[in-house]
Short mmCIF file of N, CA and C in Angstrom, two decimals:
data_model
loop_
_atom_site.label_atom_id
_atom_site.label_comp_id
_atom_site.label_asym_id
_atom_site.label_seq_id
_atom_site.Cartn_x
_atom_site.Cartn_y
_atom_site.Cartn_z
N UNK A 1 170.32 81.72 101.68
CA UNK A 1 170.70 83.18 101.66
C UNK A 1 169.57 84.03 101.35
N UNK A 2 168.66 83.53 100.47
CA UNK A 2 167.46 84.30 100.19
C UNK A 2 166.57 84.62 101.32
N UNK A 3 166.47 83.60 102.22
CA UNK A 3 165.66 83.77 103.42
C UNK A 3 166.29 84.77 104.37
N UNK A 4 167.63 84.84 104.47
CA UNK A 4 168.20 85.87 105.31
C UNK A 4 167.94 87.22 104.77
N UNK A 5 168.01 87.40 103.42
CA UNK A 5 167.68 88.70 102.88
C UNK A 5 166.23 89.09 103.13
N UNK A 6 165.32 88.08 102.97
CA UNK A 6 163.95 88.36 103.25
C UNK A 6 163.70 88.82 104.71
N UNK A 7 164.38 88.13 105.65
CA UNK A 7 164.27 88.54 107.07
C UNK A 7 164.79 89.91 107.32
N UNK A 8 165.90 90.19 106.70
CA UNK A 8 166.48 91.56 106.83
C UNK A 8 165.54 92.58 106.22
N UNK A 9 164.94 92.24 105.06
CA UNK A 9 163.94 93.13 104.45
C UNK A 9 162.69 93.25 105.36
N UNK A 10 162.28 92.19 106.01
CA UNK A 10 161.13 92.30 106.92
C UNK A 10 161.48 93.27 108.08
N UNK A 11 162.63 93.13 108.59
CA UNK A 11 163.05 93.96 109.74
C UNK A 11 163.11 95.46 109.25
N UNK A 12 163.75 95.67 108.19
CA UNK A 12 163.89 97.13 107.67
C UNK A 12 162.50 97.66 107.29
N UNK A 13 161.62 96.82 106.61
CA UNK A 13 160.28 97.22 106.37
C UNK A 13 159.47 97.63 107.57
N UNK A 14 159.64 96.85 108.62
CA UNK A 14 158.96 97.15 109.90
C UNK A 14 159.49 98.48 110.51
N UNK A 15 160.78 98.60 110.46
CA UNK A 15 161.43 99.76 110.93
C UNK A 15 160.94 101.05 110.17
N UNK A 16 160.96 100.89 108.93
CA UNK A 16 160.48 102.04 108.13
C UNK A 16 159.05 102.36 108.28
N UNK A 17 158.25 101.33 108.45
CA UNK A 17 156.80 101.56 108.67
C UNK A 17 156.60 102.26 110.02
N UNK A 18 157.45 101.85 111.04
CA UNK A 18 157.33 102.54 112.32
C UNK A 18 157.64 103.99 112.30
N UNK A 19 158.69 104.39 111.54
CA UNK A 19 159.03 105.75 111.42
C UNK A 19 158.07 106.60 110.55
N UNK A 20 157.65 106.03 109.48
CA UNK A 20 156.76 106.81 108.59
C UNK A 20 155.47 107.08 109.32
N UNK A 21 154.92 106.15 109.98
CA UNK A 21 153.62 106.28 110.65
C UNK A 21 153.77 106.63 112.21
N UNK A 22 155.02 106.95 112.53
CA UNK A 22 155.24 107.41 113.91
C UNK A 22 154.57 106.54 115.02
N UNK A 23 154.81 105.26 114.92
CA UNK A 23 154.11 104.26 115.79
C UNK A 23 154.45 104.56 117.26
N UNK A 24 155.68 104.87 117.53
CA UNK A 24 155.99 105.17 118.91
C UNK A 24 157.28 106.04 118.88
N UNK A 25 157.43 106.85 119.97
CA UNK A 25 158.58 107.80 120.05
C UNK A 25 159.86 107.14 120.54
N UNK A 26 159.68 106.00 121.28
CA UNK A 26 160.93 105.41 121.86
C UNK A 26 161.48 104.48 120.85
N UNK A 27 162.78 104.56 120.56
CA UNK A 27 163.47 103.74 119.57
C UNK A 27 163.52 102.30 120.01
N UNK A 28 163.67 102.04 121.35
CA UNK A 28 163.71 100.68 121.75
C UNK A 28 162.43 99.92 121.47
N UNK A 29 161.29 100.55 121.61
CA UNK A 29 160.00 99.92 121.30
C UNK A 29 159.91 99.66 119.80
N UNK A 30 160.33 100.58 119.01
CA UNK A 30 160.31 100.35 117.55
C UNK A 30 161.22 99.28 117.14
N UNK A 31 162.37 99.13 117.78
CA UNK A 31 163.28 98.02 117.42
C UNK A 31 162.69 96.66 117.89
N UNK A 32 162.01 96.68 119.03
CA UNK A 32 161.42 95.48 119.56
C UNK A 32 160.30 95.04 118.62
N UNK A 33 159.45 96.01 118.25
CA UNK A 33 158.39 95.74 117.35
C UNK A 33 158.82 95.18 116.05
N UNK A 34 159.91 95.80 115.47
CA UNK A 34 160.47 95.35 114.26
C UNK A 34 161.07 93.97 114.35
N UNK A 35 161.60 93.65 115.47
CA UNK A 35 162.09 92.32 115.65
C UNK A 35 160.88 91.32 115.73
N UNK A 36 159.80 91.74 116.29
CA UNK A 36 158.63 90.84 116.29
C UNK A 36 158.10 90.56 114.90
N UNK A 37 158.15 91.62 114.02
CA UNK A 37 157.82 91.41 112.64
C UNK A 37 158.65 90.44 111.93
N UNK A 38 159.99 90.56 112.23
CA UNK A 38 160.97 89.65 111.65
C UNK A 38 160.73 88.21 112.14
N UNK A 39 160.47 88.06 113.43
CA UNK A 39 160.21 86.76 114.00
C UNK A 39 158.93 86.16 113.31
N UNK A 40 157.91 86.99 113.10
CA UNK A 40 156.77 86.41 112.39
C UNK A 40 157.11 85.99 111.01
N UNK A 41 157.89 86.74 110.30
CA UNK A 41 158.34 86.31 108.93
C UNK A 41 159.19 85.10 108.93
N UNK A 42 160.02 84.83 109.93
CA UNK A 42 160.81 83.64 110.03
C UNK A 42 159.79 82.49 110.20
N UNK A 43 158.90 82.64 111.05
CA UNK A 43 157.86 81.54 111.15
C UNK A 43 157.16 81.25 109.84
N UNK A 44 156.73 82.25 109.23
CA UNK A 44 156.06 82.17 107.93
C UNK A 44 156.96 81.40 106.94
N UNK A 45 158.11 81.72 106.83
CA UNK A 45 159.07 81.05 105.91
C UNK A 45 159.22 79.59 106.28
N UNK A 46 159.27 79.33 107.64
CA UNK A 46 159.49 77.91 108.04
C UNK A 46 158.30 77.00 107.75
N UNK A 47 157.02 77.58 107.87
CA UNK A 47 155.90 76.72 107.69
C UNK A 47 155.23 76.76 106.34
N UNK A 48 155.64 77.76 105.47
CA UNK A 48 154.98 77.86 104.11
C UNK A 48 155.24 76.55 103.26
N UNK A 49 156.41 75.85 103.39
CA UNK A 49 156.57 74.65 102.60
C UNK A 49 155.53 73.54 102.93
N UNK A 50 154.93 73.66 104.12
CA UNK A 50 154.10 72.61 104.56
C UNK A 50 152.63 72.96 104.65
N UNK A 51 152.28 74.25 104.76
CA UNK A 51 150.97 74.65 104.96
C UNK A 51 150.56 75.64 103.79
N UNK A 52 149.30 75.90 103.70
CA UNK A 52 148.80 76.94 102.76
C UNK A 52 149.25 78.32 103.19
N UNK A 53 149.11 79.22 102.25
CA UNK A 53 149.40 80.63 102.53
C UNK A 53 148.60 81.19 103.73
N UNK A 54 147.32 80.79 103.75
CA UNK A 54 146.41 81.29 104.79
C UNK A 54 146.85 80.68 106.16
N UNK A 55 147.07 79.38 106.18
CA UNK A 55 147.47 78.77 107.46
C UNK A 55 148.93 79.25 107.92
N UNK A 56 149.78 79.46 106.97
CA UNK A 56 151.12 79.99 107.27
C UNK A 56 150.98 81.39 107.89
N UNK A 57 150.14 82.20 107.34
CA UNK A 57 149.94 83.55 107.89
C UNK A 57 149.35 83.44 109.23
N UNK A 58 148.43 82.56 109.48
CA UNK A 58 147.81 82.38 110.81
C UNK A 58 148.89 82.03 111.83
N UNK A 59 149.70 81.03 111.52
CA UNK A 59 150.86 80.59 112.44
C UNK A 59 151.79 81.78 112.69
N UNK A 60 152.14 82.50 111.69
CA UNK A 60 153.04 83.60 111.81
C UNK A 60 152.45 84.67 112.76
N UNK A 61 151.23 84.94 112.46
CA UNK A 61 150.54 86.06 113.25
C UNK A 61 150.35 85.68 114.57
N UNK A 62 150.08 84.39 114.94
CA UNK A 62 150.00 83.91 116.31
C UNK A 62 151.31 84.18 117.09
N UNK A 63 152.41 83.90 116.45
CA UNK A 63 153.73 84.20 117.07
C UNK A 63 153.91 85.69 117.27
N UNK A 64 153.55 86.50 116.26
CA UNK A 64 153.72 87.93 116.39
C UNK A 64 152.80 88.42 117.52
N UNK A 65 151.61 87.95 117.62
CA UNK A 65 150.64 88.39 118.63
C UNK A 65 151.09 87.93 120.04
N UNK A 66 151.62 86.71 120.18
CA UNK A 66 152.18 86.27 121.43
C UNK A 66 153.37 87.14 121.89
N UNK A 67 154.22 87.37 120.93
CA UNK A 67 155.43 88.20 121.19
C UNK A 67 154.95 89.61 121.61
N UNK A 68 153.97 90.18 120.94
CA UNK A 68 153.48 91.48 121.26
C UNK A 68 152.88 91.60 122.61
N UNK A 69 152.10 90.63 122.99
CA UNK A 69 151.49 90.59 124.28
C UNK A 69 152.45 90.45 125.38
N UNK A 70 153.43 89.64 125.18
CA UNK A 70 154.52 89.44 126.22
C UNK A 70 155.29 90.72 126.37
N UNK A 71 155.68 91.31 125.23
CA UNK A 71 156.45 92.56 125.28
C UNK A 71 155.75 93.73 125.80
N UNK A 72 154.42 93.71 125.57
CA UNK A 72 153.60 94.77 126.06
C UNK A 72 153.57 94.74 127.65
N UNK A 73 153.56 93.54 128.16
CA UNK A 73 153.55 93.40 129.66
C UNK A 73 154.99 93.77 130.22
N UNK A 74 155.98 93.40 129.54
CA UNK A 74 157.31 93.72 129.99
C UNK A 74 157.57 95.22 129.97
N UNK A 75 157.19 95.81 128.83
CA UNK A 75 157.47 97.25 128.65
C UNK A 75 156.41 98.16 129.19
N UNK A 76 155.24 97.52 129.61
CA UNK A 76 154.12 98.28 130.23
C UNK A 76 153.56 99.37 129.22
N UNK A 77 153.31 98.83 127.99
CA UNK A 77 152.67 99.69 126.96
C UNK A 77 151.61 98.81 126.27
N UNK A 78 150.65 99.41 125.50
CA UNK A 78 149.63 98.57 124.87
C UNK A 78 150.27 97.60 123.78
N UNK A 79 149.73 96.49 123.71
CA UNK A 79 150.20 95.47 122.73
C UNK A 79 150.03 95.89 121.40
N UNK A 80 149.11 96.85 121.08
CA UNK A 80 148.90 97.39 119.73
C UNK A 80 150.10 97.94 119.05
N UNK A 81 150.99 98.55 119.93
CA UNK A 81 152.20 99.16 119.41
C UNK A 81 153.08 98.13 118.68
N UNK A 82 153.12 96.90 119.28
CA UNK A 82 153.98 95.83 118.72
C UNK A 82 153.21 95.05 117.63
N UNK A 83 151.90 94.91 117.79
CA UNK A 83 151.10 94.17 116.78
C UNK A 83 151.03 94.85 115.48
N UNK A 84 150.80 96.18 115.48
CA UNK A 84 150.64 96.92 114.22
C UNK A 84 151.94 96.80 113.43
N UNK A 85 153.05 96.96 114.01
CA UNK A 85 154.36 96.96 113.38
C UNK A 85 154.62 95.41 112.98
N UNK A 86 154.43 94.55 113.94
CA UNK A 86 154.74 93.17 113.66
C UNK A 86 153.99 92.47 112.50
N UNK A 87 152.75 92.90 112.28
CA UNK A 87 151.96 92.26 111.20
C UNK A 87 152.37 92.75 109.79
N UNK A 88 153.17 93.88 109.73
CA UNK A 88 153.48 94.45 108.48
C UNK A 88 154.00 93.43 107.43
N UNK A 89 154.99 92.58 107.73
CA UNK A 89 155.45 91.68 106.73
C UNK A 89 154.43 90.63 106.24
N UNK A 90 153.47 90.36 107.10
CA UNK A 90 152.48 89.33 106.80
C UNK A 90 151.29 89.81 106.10
N UNK A 91 150.99 91.04 106.16
CA UNK A 91 149.78 91.64 105.53
C UNK A 91 149.82 91.42 104.02
N UNK A 92 148.72 90.94 103.42
CA UNK A 92 148.78 90.47 101.99
C UNK A 92 148.65 91.68 101.05
N UNK A 93 149.65 92.54 101.06
CA UNK A 93 149.74 93.69 100.17
C UNK A 93 149.70 93.26 98.68
N UNK A 94 150.53 92.35 98.40
CA UNK A 94 150.63 91.80 97.00
C UNK A 94 149.29 91.28 96.61
N UNK A 95 148.63 90.56 97.48
CA UNK A 95 147.30 89.96 97.13
C UNK A 95 146.20 91.00 96.92
N UNK A 96 146.30 92.11 97.71
CA UNK A 96 145.38 93.17 97.48
C UNK A 96 145.57 93.82 96.13
N UNK A 97 146.88 94.05 95.79
CA UNK A 97 147.21 94.64 94.49
C UNK A 97 146.77 93.83 93.38
N UNK A 98 146.98 92.48 93.42
CA UNK A 98 146.68 91.59 92.40
C UNK A 98 145.13 91.47 92.25
N UNK A 99 144.43 91.47 93.38
CA UNK A 99 142.99 91.35 93.29
C UNK A 99 142.45 92.61 92.54
N UNK A 100 142.89 93.76 92.86
CA UNK A 100 142.51 95.00 92.17
C UNK A 100 142.80 94.97 90.72
N UNK A 101 144.07 94.48 90.47
CA UNK A 101 144.48 94.44 89.04
C UNK A 101 143.54 93.45 88.27
N UNK A 102 143.25 92.34 88.80
CA UNK A 102 142.34 91.39 88.10
C UNK A 102 140.88 91.93 87.92
N UNK A 103 140.54 92.78 88.91
CA UNK A 103 139.19 93.43 88.88
C UNK A 103 139.14 94.37 87.74
N UNK A 104 140.13 95.25 87.55
CA UNK A 104 140.06 96.28 86.54
C UNK A 104 140.41 95.68 85.13
N UNK A 105 141.08 94.46 85.19
CA UNK A 105 141.44 93.74 83.87
C UNK A 105 140.28 92.90 83.39
N UNK A 106 139.15 92.86 84.16
CA UNK A 106 137.96 91.98 83.90
C UNK A 106 138.27 90.53 83.79
N UNK A 107 139.27 90.16 84.53
CA UNK A 107 139.60 88.68 84.66
C UNK A 107 138.87 88.12 85.85
N UNK A 108 137.69 87.67 85.61
CA UNK A 108 136.77 87.31 86.67
C UNK A 108 137.26 86.08 87.48
N UNK A 109 137.76 85.04 86.85
CA UNK A 109 138.25 83.91 87.53
C UNK A 109 139.46 84.19 88.44
N UNK A 110 140.52 84.86 87.94
CA UNK A 110 141.63 85.28 88.73
C UNK A 110 141.25 86.25 89.80
N UNK A 111 140.28 87.13 89.52
CA UNK A 111 139.83 88.05 90.59
C UNK A 111 139.24 87.30 91.74
N UNK A 112 138.33 86.34 91.46
CA UNK A 112 137.68 85.59 92.52
C UNK A 112 138.71 84.87 93.35
N UNK A 113 139.55 84.09 92.57
CA UNK A 113 140.60 83.30 93.30
C UNK A 113 141.49 84.23 94.21
N UNK A 114 141.96 85.34 93.67
CA UNK A 114 142.78 86.21 94.39
C UNK A 114 142.04 86.90 95.56
N UNK A 115 140.79 87.23 95.34
CA UNK A 115 139.97 87.81 96.38
C UNK A 115 139.83 86.90 97.55
N UNK A 116 139.49 85.56 97.30
CA UNK A 116 139.30 84.62 98.43
C UNK A 116 140.62 84.46 99.14
N UNK A 117 141.73 84.31 98.40
CA UNK A 117 143.05 84.12 99.08
C UNK A 117 143.41 85.38 99.97
N UNK A 118 143.21 86.58 99.43
CA UNK A 118 143.52 87.77 100.13
C UNK A 118 142.65 87.94 101.38
N UNK A 119 141.37 87.80 101.16
CA UNK A 119 140.40 87.93 102.37
C UNK A 119 140.68 86.84 103.40
N UNK A 120 140.99 85.57 102.93
CA UNK A 120 141.29 84.53 103.82
C UNK A 120 142.60 84.83 104.66
N UNK A 121 143.53 85.42 104.03
CA UNK A 121 144.72 85.74 104.78
C UNK A 121 144.43 86.81 105.74
N UNK A 122 143.70 87.90 105.34
CA UNK A 122 143.35 88.90 106.29
C UNK A 122 142.58 88.40 107.50
N UNK A 123 141.62 87.52 107.21
CA UNK A 123 140.84 86.93 108.25
C UNK A 123 141.76 86.04 109.22
N UNK A 124 142.68 85.39 108.62
CA UNK A 124 143.63 84.62 109.45
C UNK A 124 144.39 85.53 110.42
N UNK A 125 144.84 86.64 109.91
CA UNK A 125 145.57 87.63 110.79
C UNK A 125 144.72 88.04 111.89
N UNK A 126 143.45 88.44 111.60
CA UNK A 126 142.58 88.91 112.58
C UNK A 126 142.24 87.83 113.59
N UNK A 127 142.06 86.61 113.10
CA UNK A 127 141.77 85.51 114.05
C UNK A 127 142.89 85.19 114.94
N UNK A 128 144.10 85.26 114.46
CA UNK A 128 145.25 85.04 115.29
C UNK A 128 145.41 86.09 116.42
N UNK A 129 145.15 87.33 116.10
CA UNK A 129 145.11 88.40 117.06
C UNK A 129 144.09 88.16 118.14
N UNK A 130 142.92 87.78 117.61
CA UNK A 130 141.78 87.58 118.55
C UNK A 130 142.06 86.38 119.47
N UNK A 131 142.58 85.33 118.98
CA UNK A 131 142.84 84.14 119.78
C UNK A 131 143.90 84.49 120.84
N UNK A 132 144.93 85.10 120.53
CA UNK A 132 145.96 85.42 121.46
C UNK A 132 145.57 86.45 122.51
N UNK A 133 144.88 87.53 122.05
CA UNK A 133 144.47 88.56 123.04
C UNK A 133 143.40 87.97 123.96
N UNK A 134 142.52 87.14 123.50
CA UNK A 134 141.49 86.51 124.34
C UNK A 134 142.20 85.61 125.35
N UNK A 135 143.24 84.85 124.92
CA UNK A 135 143.92 84.03 125.83
C UNK A 135 144.56 84.77 126.93
N UNK A 136 145.09 85.88 126.64
CA UNK A 136 145.78 86.74 127.65
C UNK A 136 144.75 87.37 128.57
N UNK A 137 143.67 87.75 128.05
CA UNK A 137 142.53 88.32 128.83
C UNK A 137 141.94 87.30 129.80
N UNK A 138 141.83 86.06 129.37
CA UNK A 138 141.38 84.95 130.24
C UNK A 138 142.38 84.70 131.38
N UNK A 139 143.62 84.67 131.05
CA UNK A 139 144.64 84.53 132.08
C UNK A 139 144.63 85.59 133.10
N UNK A 140 144.53 86.83 132.65
CA UNK A 140 144.42 88.00 133.47
C UNK A 140 143.18 87.89 134.41
N UNK A 141 142.08 87.50 133.89
CA UNK A 141 140.87 87.39 134.72
C UNK A 141 141.05 86.22 135.79
N UNK A 142 141.61 85.13 135.38
CA UNK A 142 141.94 84.11 136.34
C UNK A 142 142.79 84.56 137.48
N UNK A 143 143.86 85.20 137.11
CA UNK A 143 144.76 85.83 138.09
C UNK A 143 144.12 86.82 139.03
N UNK A 144 143.21 87.63 138.44
CA UNK A 144 142.53 88.60 139.35
C UNK A 144 141.52 87.88 140.36
N UNK A 145 140.90 86.86 139.82
CA UNK A 145 140.03 86.08 140.71
C UNK A 145 140.78 85.40 141.78
N UNK A 146 141.95 84.84 141.47
CA UNK A 146 142.83 84.25 142.50
C UNK A 146 143.37 85.20 143.50
N UNK A 147 143.57 86.38 143.08
CA UNK A 147 144.05 87.47 144.01
C UNK A 147 143.02 87.84 145.00
N UNK A 148 141.74 87.79 144.60
CA UNK A 148 140.64 88.22 145.46
C UNK A 148 140.23 87.21 146.50
N UNK A 149 140.63 85.95 146.22
CA UNK A 149 140.27 84.84 147.17
C UNK A 149 141.18 84.78 148.37
#
C-alpha cells in the first residue's frame, strides 16, 4: 500500500511541477509527462531492493528517457518536455538538502558521504539521458542513410 501512495505522490508531484513551471500548455502532454515520472518511480521502487540508490536511479531514468523519446515522436514535440517532468521524482532533492545540512553543521564525514551519493545520483540521471538520446540519434541517422540509398 505504501508503494501505491508513493506512486500517486510521484504522479501528483510531476503534475504540480508541470503547472508551477508551466512546462507545456497542453494538458494531455502534462498528463503523459506525469505518467512518465510515475513509471520511473515504479521502476525505482522495483529495483531498489536489489541495487544501490545510484544504480536504481540510473535504471529508472533510462525508462523515463525511453518513454520520453517515444512519446516525443508520437506527439511530435521535443523529448525535453517529458524528460524534465519525468525526472522530478528521481532527482535527489533530499540528498541535496542533507548534503547542505551536513556542510553547515560541520559534519565532514557525513557531508562527504552525502555529497558523493548525491553527485553520483545526479550523474546517473545525466548518463541515462545521454545513453537513451544518443541511441535514438544513432537510430535516426541509420534510418536517414537507408532512405538515401
